[in-house]
Coordinates of C-alpha atoms and ligand atoms in Angstrom, one line a residue:
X1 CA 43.1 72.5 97.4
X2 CA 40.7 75.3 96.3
X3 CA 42.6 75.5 92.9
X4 CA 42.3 73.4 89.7
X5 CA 44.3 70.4 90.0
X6 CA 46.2 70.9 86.5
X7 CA 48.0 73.3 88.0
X8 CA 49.7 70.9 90.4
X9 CA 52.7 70.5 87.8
X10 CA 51.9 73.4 85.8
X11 CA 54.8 75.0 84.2
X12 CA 53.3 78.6 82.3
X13 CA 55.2 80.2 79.4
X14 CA 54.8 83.6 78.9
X15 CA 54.5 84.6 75.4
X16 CA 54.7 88.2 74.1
X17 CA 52.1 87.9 70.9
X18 CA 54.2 90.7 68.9
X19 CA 57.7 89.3 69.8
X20 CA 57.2 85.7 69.6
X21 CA 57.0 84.6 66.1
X22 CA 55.8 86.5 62.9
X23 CA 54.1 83.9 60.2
X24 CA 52.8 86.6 58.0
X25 CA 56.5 88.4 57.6
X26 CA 54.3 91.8 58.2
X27 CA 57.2 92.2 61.3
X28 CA 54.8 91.7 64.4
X29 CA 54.1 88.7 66.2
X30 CA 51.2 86.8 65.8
X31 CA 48.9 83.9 66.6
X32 CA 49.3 81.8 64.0
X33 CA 52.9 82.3 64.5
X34 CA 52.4 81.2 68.3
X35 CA 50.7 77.7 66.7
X36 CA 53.6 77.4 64.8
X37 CA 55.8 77.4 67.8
X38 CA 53.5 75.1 69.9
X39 CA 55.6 71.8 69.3
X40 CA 58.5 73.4 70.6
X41 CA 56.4 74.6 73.9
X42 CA 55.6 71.0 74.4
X43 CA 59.6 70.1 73.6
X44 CA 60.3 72.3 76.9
X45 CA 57.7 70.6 78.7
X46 CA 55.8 73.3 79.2
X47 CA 52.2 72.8 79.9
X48 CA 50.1 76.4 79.4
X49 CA 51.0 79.7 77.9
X50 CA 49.8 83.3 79.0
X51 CA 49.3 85.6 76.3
X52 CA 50.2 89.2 77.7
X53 CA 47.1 91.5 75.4
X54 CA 46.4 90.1 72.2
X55 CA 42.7 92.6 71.4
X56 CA 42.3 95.3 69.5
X57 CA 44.1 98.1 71.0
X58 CA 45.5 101.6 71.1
X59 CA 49.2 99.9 71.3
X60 CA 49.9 103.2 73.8
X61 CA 50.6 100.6 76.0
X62 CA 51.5 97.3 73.9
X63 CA 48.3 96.5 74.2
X64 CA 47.4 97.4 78.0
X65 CA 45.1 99.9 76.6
X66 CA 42.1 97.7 75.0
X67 CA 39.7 99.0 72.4
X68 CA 38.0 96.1 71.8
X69 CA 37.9 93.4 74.3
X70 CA 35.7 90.9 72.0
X71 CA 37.9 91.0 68.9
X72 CA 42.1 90.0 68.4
X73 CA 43.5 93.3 67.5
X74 CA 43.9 92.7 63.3
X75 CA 48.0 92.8 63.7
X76 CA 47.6 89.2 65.7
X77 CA 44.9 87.7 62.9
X78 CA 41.5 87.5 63.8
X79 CA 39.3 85.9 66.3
X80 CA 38.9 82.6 64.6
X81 CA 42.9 82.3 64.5
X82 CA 42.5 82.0 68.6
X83 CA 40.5 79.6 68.4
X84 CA 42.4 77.4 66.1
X85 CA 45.3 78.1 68.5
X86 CA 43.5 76.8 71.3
X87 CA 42.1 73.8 69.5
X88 CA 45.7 72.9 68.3
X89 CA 47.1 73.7 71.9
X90 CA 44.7 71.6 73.1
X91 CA 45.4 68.6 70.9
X92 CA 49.1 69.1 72.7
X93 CA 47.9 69.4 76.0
X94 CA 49.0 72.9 76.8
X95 CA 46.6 75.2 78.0
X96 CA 46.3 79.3 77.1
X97 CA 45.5 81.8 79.3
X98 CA 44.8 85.2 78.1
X99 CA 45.5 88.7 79.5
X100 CA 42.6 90.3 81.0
X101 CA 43.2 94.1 81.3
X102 CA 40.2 94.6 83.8
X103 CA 40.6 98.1 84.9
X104 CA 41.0 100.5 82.0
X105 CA 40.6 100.8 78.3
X106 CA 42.0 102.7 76.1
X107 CA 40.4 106.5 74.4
X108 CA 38.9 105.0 71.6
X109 CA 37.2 102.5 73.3
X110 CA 33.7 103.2 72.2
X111 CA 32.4 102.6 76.2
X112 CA 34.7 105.7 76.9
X113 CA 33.9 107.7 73.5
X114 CA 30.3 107.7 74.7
X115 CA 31.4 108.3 78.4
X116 CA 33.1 111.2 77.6
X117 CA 29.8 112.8 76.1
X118 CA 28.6 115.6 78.1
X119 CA 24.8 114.4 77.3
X120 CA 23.8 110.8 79.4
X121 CA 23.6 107.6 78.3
X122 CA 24.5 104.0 78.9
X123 CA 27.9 104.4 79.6
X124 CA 28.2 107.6 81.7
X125 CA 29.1 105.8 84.7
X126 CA 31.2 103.4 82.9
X127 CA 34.2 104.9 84.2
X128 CA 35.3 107.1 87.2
X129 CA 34.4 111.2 86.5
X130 CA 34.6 113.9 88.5
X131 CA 31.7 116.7 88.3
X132 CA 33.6 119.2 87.5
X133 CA 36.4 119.5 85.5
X134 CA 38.6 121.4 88.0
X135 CA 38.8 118.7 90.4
X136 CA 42.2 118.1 91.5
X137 CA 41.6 115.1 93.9
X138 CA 44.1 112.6 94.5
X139 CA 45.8 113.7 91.9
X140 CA 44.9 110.8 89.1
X141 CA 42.3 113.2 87.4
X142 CA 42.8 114.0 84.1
X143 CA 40.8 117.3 82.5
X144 CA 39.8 118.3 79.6
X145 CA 39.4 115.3 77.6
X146 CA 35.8 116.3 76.4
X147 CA 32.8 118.3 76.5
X148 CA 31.8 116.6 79.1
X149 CA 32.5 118.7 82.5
X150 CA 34.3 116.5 85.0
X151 CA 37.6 114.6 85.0
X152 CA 38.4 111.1 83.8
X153 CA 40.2 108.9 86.4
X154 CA 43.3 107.1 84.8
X155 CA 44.2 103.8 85.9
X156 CA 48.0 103.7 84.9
X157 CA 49.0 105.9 81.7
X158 CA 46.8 109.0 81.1
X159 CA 45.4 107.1 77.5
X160 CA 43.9 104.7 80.5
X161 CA 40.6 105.6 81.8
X162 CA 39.6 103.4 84.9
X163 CA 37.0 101.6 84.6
X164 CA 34.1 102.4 87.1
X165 CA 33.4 99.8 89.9
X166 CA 32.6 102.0 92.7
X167 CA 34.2 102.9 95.5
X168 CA 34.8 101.2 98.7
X169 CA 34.4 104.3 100.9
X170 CA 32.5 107.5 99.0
X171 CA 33.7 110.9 100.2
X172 CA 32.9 113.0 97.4
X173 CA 29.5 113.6 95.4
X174 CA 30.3 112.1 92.2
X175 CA 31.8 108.7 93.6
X176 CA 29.7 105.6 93.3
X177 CA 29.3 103.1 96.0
X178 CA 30.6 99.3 94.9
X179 CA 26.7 98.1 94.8
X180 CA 25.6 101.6 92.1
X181 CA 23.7 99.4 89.5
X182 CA 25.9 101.0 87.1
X183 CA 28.8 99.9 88.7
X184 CA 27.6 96.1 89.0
X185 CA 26.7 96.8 85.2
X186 CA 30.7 97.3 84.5
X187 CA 31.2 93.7 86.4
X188 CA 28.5 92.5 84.1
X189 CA 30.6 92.9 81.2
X190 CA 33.5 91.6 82.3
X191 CA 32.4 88.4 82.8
X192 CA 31.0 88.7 79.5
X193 CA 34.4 89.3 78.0
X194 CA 35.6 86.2 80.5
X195 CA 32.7 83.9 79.0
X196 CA 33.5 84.7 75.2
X197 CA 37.0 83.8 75.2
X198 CA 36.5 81.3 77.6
X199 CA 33.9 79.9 74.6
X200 CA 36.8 80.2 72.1
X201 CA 38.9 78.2 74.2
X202 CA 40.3 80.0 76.6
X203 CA 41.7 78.1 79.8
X204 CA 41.3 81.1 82.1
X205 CA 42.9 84.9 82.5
X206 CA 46.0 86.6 84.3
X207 CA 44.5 89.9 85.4
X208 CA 46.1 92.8 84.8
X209 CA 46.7 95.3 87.7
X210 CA 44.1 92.6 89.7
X211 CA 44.3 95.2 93.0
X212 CA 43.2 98.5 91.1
X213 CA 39.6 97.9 90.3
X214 CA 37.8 99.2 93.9
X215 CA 38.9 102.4 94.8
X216 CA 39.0 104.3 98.9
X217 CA 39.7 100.4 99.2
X218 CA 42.7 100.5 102.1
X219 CA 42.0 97.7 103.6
X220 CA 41.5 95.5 101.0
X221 CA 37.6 94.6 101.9
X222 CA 36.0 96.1 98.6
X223 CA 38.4 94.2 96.0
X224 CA 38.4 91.0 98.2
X225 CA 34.4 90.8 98.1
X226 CA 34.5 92.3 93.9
X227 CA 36.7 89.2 93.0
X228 CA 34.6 86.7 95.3
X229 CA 32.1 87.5 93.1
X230 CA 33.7 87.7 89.4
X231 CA 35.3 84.9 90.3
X232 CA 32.7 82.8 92.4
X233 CA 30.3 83.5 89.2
X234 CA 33.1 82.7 86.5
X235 CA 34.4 79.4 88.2
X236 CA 30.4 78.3 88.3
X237 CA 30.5 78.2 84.3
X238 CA 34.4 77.0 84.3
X239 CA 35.3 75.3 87.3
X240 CA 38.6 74.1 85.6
X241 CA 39.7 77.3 84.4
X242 CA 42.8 79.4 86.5
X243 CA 42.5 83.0 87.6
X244 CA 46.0 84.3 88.0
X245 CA 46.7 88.0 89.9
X246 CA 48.7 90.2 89.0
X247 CA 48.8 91.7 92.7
X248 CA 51.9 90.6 94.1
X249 CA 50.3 89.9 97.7
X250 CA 49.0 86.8 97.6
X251 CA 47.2 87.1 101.1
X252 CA 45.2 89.2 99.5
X253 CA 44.4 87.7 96.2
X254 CA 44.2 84.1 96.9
X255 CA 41.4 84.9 99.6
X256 CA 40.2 87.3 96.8
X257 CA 39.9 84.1 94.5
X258 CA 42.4 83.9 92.1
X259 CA 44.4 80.4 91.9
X260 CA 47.6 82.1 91.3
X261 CA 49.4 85.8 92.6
X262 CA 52.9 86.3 91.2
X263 CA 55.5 87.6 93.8
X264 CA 57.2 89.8 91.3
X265 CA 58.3 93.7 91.8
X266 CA 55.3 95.7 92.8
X267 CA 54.2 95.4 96.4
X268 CA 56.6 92.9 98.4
X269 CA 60.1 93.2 98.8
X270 CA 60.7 89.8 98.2
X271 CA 61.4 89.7 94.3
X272 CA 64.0 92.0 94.4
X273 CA 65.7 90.9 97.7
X274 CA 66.6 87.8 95.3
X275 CA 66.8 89.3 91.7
X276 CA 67.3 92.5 91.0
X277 CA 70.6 94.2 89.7
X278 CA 73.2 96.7 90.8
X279 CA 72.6 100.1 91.9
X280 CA 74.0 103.0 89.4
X281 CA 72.3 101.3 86.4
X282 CA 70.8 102.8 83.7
X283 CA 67.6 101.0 84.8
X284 CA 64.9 102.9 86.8
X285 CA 66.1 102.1 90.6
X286 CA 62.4 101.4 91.2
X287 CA 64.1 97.9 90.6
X288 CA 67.5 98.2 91.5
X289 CA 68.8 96.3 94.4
X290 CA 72.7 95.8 94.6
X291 CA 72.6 92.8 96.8
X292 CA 70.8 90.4 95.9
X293 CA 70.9 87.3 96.6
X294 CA 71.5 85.3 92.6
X295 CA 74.7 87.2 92.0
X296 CA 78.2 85.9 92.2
X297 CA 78.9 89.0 94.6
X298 CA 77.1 86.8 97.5
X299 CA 76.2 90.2 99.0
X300 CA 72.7 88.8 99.4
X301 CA 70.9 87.0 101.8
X302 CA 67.7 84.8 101.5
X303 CA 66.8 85.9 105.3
X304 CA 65.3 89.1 103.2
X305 CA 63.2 87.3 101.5
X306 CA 61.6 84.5 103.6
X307 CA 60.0 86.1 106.4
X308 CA 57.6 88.3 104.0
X309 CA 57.7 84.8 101.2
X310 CA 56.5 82.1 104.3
X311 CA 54.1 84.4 106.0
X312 CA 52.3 84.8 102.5
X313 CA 52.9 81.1 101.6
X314 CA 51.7 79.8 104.8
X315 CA 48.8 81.8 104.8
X316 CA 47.8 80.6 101.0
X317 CA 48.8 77.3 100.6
X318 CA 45.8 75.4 101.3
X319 CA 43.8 77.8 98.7
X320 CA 46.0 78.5 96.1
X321 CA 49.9 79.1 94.8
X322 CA 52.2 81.7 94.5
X323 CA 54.1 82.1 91.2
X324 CA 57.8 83.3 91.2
X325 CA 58.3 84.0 87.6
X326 CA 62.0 84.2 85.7
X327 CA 60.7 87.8 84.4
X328 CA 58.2 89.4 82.5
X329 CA 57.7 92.3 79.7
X330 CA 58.2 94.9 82.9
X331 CA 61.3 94.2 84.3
X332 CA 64.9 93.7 83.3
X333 CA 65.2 89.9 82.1
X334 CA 67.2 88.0 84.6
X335 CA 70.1 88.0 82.1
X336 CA 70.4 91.1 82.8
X337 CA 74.2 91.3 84.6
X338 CA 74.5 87.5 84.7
X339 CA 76.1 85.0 83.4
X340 CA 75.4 81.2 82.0
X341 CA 76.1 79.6 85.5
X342 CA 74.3 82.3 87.5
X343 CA 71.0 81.8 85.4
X344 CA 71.4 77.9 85.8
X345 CA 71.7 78.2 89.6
X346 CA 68.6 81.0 89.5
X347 CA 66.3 78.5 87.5
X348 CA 67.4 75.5 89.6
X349 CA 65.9 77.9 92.2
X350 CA 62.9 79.3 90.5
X351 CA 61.9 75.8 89.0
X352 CA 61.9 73.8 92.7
X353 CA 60.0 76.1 94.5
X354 CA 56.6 75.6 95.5
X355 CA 53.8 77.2 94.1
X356 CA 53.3 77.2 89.9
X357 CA 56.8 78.4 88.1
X358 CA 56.3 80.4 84.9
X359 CA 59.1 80.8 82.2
X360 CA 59.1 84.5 80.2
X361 CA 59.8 83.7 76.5
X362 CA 63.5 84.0 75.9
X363 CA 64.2 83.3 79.3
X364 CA 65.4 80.1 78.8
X365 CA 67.9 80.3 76.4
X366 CA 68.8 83.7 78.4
X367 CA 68.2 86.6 75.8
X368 CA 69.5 89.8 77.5
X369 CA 67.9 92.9 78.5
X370 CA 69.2 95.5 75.7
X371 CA 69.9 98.6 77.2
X372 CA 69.5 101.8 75.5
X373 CA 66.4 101.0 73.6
X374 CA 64.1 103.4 72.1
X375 CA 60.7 103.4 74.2
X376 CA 58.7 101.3 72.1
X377 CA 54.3 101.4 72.3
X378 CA 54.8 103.0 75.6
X379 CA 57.7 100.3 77.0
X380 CA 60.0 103.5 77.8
X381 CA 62.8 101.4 79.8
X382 CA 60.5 98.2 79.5
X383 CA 61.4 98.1 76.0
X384 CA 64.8 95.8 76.4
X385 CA 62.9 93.1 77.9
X386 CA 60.3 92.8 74.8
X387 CA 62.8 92.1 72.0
X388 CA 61.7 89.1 69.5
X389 CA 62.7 85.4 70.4
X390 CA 65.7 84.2 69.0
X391 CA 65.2 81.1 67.1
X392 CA 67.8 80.8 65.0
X393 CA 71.1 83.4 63.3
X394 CA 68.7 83.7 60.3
X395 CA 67.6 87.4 59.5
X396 CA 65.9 88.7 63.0
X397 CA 67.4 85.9 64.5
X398 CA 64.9 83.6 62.9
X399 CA 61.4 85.9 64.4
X400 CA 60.1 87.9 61.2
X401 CA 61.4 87.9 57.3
X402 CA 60.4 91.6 57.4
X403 CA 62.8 94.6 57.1
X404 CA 61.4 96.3 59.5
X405 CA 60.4 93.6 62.8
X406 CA 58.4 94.9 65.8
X407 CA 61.7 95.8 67.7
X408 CA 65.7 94.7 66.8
X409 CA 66.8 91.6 67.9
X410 CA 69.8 91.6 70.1
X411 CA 72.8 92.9 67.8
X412 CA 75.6 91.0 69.6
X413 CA 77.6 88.5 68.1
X414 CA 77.0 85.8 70.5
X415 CA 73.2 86.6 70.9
X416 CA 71.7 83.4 73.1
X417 CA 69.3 81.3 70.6
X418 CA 67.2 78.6 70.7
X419 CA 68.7 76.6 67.0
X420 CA 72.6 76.8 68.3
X421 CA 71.6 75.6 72.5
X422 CA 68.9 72.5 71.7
X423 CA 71.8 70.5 70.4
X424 CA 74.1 71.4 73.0
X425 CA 73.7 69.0 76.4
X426 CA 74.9 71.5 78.8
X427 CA 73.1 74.7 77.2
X428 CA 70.7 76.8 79.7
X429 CA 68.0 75.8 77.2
X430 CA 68.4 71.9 78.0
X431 CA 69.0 72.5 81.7
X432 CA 65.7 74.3 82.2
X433 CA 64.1 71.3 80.3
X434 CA 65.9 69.3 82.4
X435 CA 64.4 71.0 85.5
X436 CA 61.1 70.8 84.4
X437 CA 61.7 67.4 83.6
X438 CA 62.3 66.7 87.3
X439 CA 59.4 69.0 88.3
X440 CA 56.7 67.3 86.2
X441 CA 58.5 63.3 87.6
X442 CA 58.8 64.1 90.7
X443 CA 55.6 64.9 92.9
X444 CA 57.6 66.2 96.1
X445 CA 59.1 69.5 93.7
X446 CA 55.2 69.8 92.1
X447 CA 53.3 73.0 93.3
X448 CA 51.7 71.4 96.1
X449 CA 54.7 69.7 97.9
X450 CA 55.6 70.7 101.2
X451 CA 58.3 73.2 101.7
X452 CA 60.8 73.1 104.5
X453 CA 63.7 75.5 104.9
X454 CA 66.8 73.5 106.1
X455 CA 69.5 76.4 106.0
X456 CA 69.8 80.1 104.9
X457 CA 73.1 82.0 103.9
X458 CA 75.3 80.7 100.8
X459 CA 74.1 77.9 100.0
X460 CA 70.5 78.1 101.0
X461 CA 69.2 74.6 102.0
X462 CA 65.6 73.7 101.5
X463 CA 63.7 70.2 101.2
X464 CA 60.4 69.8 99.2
X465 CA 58.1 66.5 100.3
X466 CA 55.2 64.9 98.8
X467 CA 53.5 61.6 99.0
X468 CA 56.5 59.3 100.4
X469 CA 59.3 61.6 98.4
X470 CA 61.9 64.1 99.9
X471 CA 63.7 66.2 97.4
X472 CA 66.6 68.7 98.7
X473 CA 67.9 71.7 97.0
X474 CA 71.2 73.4 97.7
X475 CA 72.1 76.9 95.4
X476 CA 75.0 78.6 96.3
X477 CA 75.0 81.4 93.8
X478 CA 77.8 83.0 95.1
X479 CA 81.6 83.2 93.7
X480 CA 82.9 81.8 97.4
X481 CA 82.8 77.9 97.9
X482 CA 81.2 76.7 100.4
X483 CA 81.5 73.0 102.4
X484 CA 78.4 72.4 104.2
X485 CA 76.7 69.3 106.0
X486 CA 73.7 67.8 104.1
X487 CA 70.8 65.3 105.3
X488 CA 72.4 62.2 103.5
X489 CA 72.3 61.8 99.8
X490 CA 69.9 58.9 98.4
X491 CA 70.4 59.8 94.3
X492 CA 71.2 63.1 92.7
X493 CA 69.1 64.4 90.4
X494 CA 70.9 67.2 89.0
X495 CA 73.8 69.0 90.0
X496 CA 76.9 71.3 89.1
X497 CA 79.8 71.9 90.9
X498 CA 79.3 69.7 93.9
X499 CA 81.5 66.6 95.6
X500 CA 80.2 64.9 98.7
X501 CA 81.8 62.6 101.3
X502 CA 79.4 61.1 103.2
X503 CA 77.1 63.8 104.5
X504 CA 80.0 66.5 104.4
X505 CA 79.0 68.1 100.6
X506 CA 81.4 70.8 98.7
X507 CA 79.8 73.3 96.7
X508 CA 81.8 75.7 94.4
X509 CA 81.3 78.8 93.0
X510 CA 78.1 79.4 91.6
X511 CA 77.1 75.8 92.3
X512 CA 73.6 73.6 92.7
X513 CA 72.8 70.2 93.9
X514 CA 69.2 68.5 93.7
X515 CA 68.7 65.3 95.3
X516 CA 66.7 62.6 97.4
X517 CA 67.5 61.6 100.4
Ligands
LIG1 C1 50.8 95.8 84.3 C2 51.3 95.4 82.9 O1 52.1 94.2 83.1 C3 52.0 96.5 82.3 O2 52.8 96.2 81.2 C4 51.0 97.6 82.0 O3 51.7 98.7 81.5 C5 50.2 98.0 83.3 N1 49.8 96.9 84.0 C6 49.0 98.8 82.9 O4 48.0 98.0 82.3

């Protein structure tokens, strides 16, 4: 195995900086309020947290558009409070991984201020322009911006200028091959901003948008050999550290490098062949998908999702991992049009798969997507996924003393929180402890076990084996019961809703059994 071995029963957090916990009662998130939280990270047996943008930044998009990428944007505290978060995460075990937004910045970046100048300097190439500024081609130029007479490529948003590190295939005059020294000079200083935090304890990056960086790239061939060098050069310095994608097609970015690639929404199918909700949402319906397969419908089926999830994990495996995450700050939280037992059959799922699982804050005690929410920092729709954990029923449900927090807290009565499930045994909260319990004991259900699909349909069957251990896993998510014939039961390790004679099992509604033979 290519990637670092701490990662064999790695279970990530994601933390949103702003939303997670606010110890200065200014209403925003922040790091000292993410040390503050660290013993209950370790409680849930977590073992790293990724920080989605924490530098100084435009906040057009939350932080996705970076001013600064030395500095922690002045909201969060400063750069020494980082460190002191890493040293005390450290001390506990846990790693952190930072966000690395490697293909834009934001406007006020000072790279782009000085790009934008019509007169050269240093930073003229820093970023894509056309040469004139009434280029219209492939339609992501933006004109105008400046003096300067060309267009600015943006990256995602129009406030995010892509970053300039050539082009795979030039076609027109002002395109600049991969190899331009100012081009290579862009890579430069990305693994300068890798190597500071990395220095302030850093355990290694999720990249934002990891696919985007090589452009006239269809094949694949120009970002492959970029990150084979970023990476080749980074891991030299910090062979322990983890490089996670943010690709979603990990046949691409493990070869590429990276340890981790999340199957999530963009790209593959996959994702939302299991996840996604009903069709006629408010919800964009980039992410709608009425039947899939964790819904007590049962209008889903796994055979959707495992041709496209074994042909990427059998072509990965030996190099690196794919992460299946519960959500993140882009999508609708898996809460969203699900109940208690549905999210404890998803996570029985989700936390005995192969590959390295990651938990998105909130996730675990089930906070809910809130619809209707005013776009936030440029969230627009993502907005209702990036409400502030709910620790307790205090005043913002335990995240800020301010009157005025980052966003609302969820207004129902019976909003999920962490203070009224840690006492209760059968809470979601407990049972995702519980299942990474069983994840970190339990070498077979660890990233690196093998994974072996014994039957698809309601329930879907699979066995996980490592070392001399065989662990099977039965989820039926679906409303119907269903009897089915099991290899033979040694000891259950967790279940609900299941009898067994013999080798004849019954699963009911919304059911899940884990168990060695
Ligand atoms: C992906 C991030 O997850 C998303 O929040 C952001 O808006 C885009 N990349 C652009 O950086």
């Amino acid at each position: 195995m290519r990637a670092p071995q701490w990662l064999n029963d790695a279970v990530f957090y994601n933390v949103y900086p702003q939303s997670f916990y606010d110890a200065n009662g200014d209403g925003i998130g922040d790091l000292k309020g993410i040390a503050a939280k660290l013993d209950y990270v370790v409680e849930m047996g977590y073992t790293a947290i990724w920080l989605n943008p924490i530098f100084v930044s435009s906040f057009r998009d939350a932080g996705y558009d970076i001013t600064d990428f030395y500095t922690v944007a002045p909201r969060y505290g400063t750069n020494e409070d980082f460190a002191y978060l890493t040293a005390e995460a450290k001390k506990r075990g846990i790693k952190v991984v930072l966000d690395l937004v490697a293909g834009h910045t934001s406007l006020e970046c000072a790279w782009f201020q000085q790009s934008a100048k019509p007169e050269k300097n240093r930073y003229t190439n820093r970023y894509v322009w056309s040469n004139s500024v009434w280029d219209t081609w492939g339609g992501n130029l933006i004109s105008g911006y400046s003096d300067r007479d060309g267009c600015y490529m943006k990256n995602f948003f129009y406030c995010q200028p892509a970053l300039n590190y050539g082009f795979k295939t030039v076609t027109e005059p002002w395109q600049l091959p991969m190899d331009h020294p100012d081009c290579l000079a862009t890579r430069d200083e990305l693994l300068n901003v890798m190597r500071h935090w990395s220095k302030l304890g850093a355990d290694g990056f999720r990249v934002d948008l990891a696919s985007s960086l090589v452009k006239n790239d269809p094949t694949g061939e120009g970002i492959i050999e970029l990150w084979n060098d970023i990476i080749g050069r980074y891991k030299a310095e910090y062979p322990d550290n983890v490089l996670i994608a943010e690709w979603c097609n990990p046949k691409r970015a493990i070869p590429a490098g990276f340890d981790i690639d999340f199957l999530i929404h963009s790209g593959l199918k996959a994702y939302t062949t299991l996840f996604r909700y009903e069709a006629g949402t408010s919800v964009n319906d980039e992410f709608n998908h009425g039947d899939s397969y964790f819904r007590r419908a049962g209008k889903g089926s796994v055979d959707e999702f495992l041709p496209e999830y074994l042909e990427h994990y059998h072509a990965t495996r030996k190099d690196g991992f794919i992460s299946i995450p519960t959500g993140n700050h882009d999508i609708p939280r898996l809460a969203f049009r699900r109940d208690e037992s549905e999210l404890k059959v998803a996570t029985a799922f989700l936390l005995t798969m192969p590959g390295v699982p990651l938990v998105y804050y909130g996730d675990e005690i089930g906070m809910r997507y809130i619809e209707g929410m005013s776009s936030k920092e440029g969230g627009f729709n993502r907005t209702g996924s990036r409400t502030p954990m709910q620790w307790d029923d205090s005043k913002n449900h335990g995240f800020s003393l301010s009157d005025t927090p980052y966003l609302p807290t969820d207004p129902s009565d019976n909003a999920p929180t962490v203070a009224a499930q840690k006492d209760d045994p059968h809470s979601l909260l407990n049972h995702v402890k519980a299942l990474i319990a069983l994840r970190k004991k339990h070498p077979a259900l660890m990233a690196q076990g093998d994974f072996e699909v014994i039957a698809t349909g309601y329930p879907f069957v699979y066995k996980r084996t490592a070392e001399d251990e065989t662990v099977v896993v039965a989820v039926n998510p679906s409303d119907t019961p269903r009897t089915v014939t099991l290899p033979p039961i040694g000891e259950v390790l967790l279940q609900s809703g299941v009898t067994a004679s013999g080798d004849t099992v019954t699963m009911d509604a919304v059911s899940y059994l884990i168990y060695n033979l």
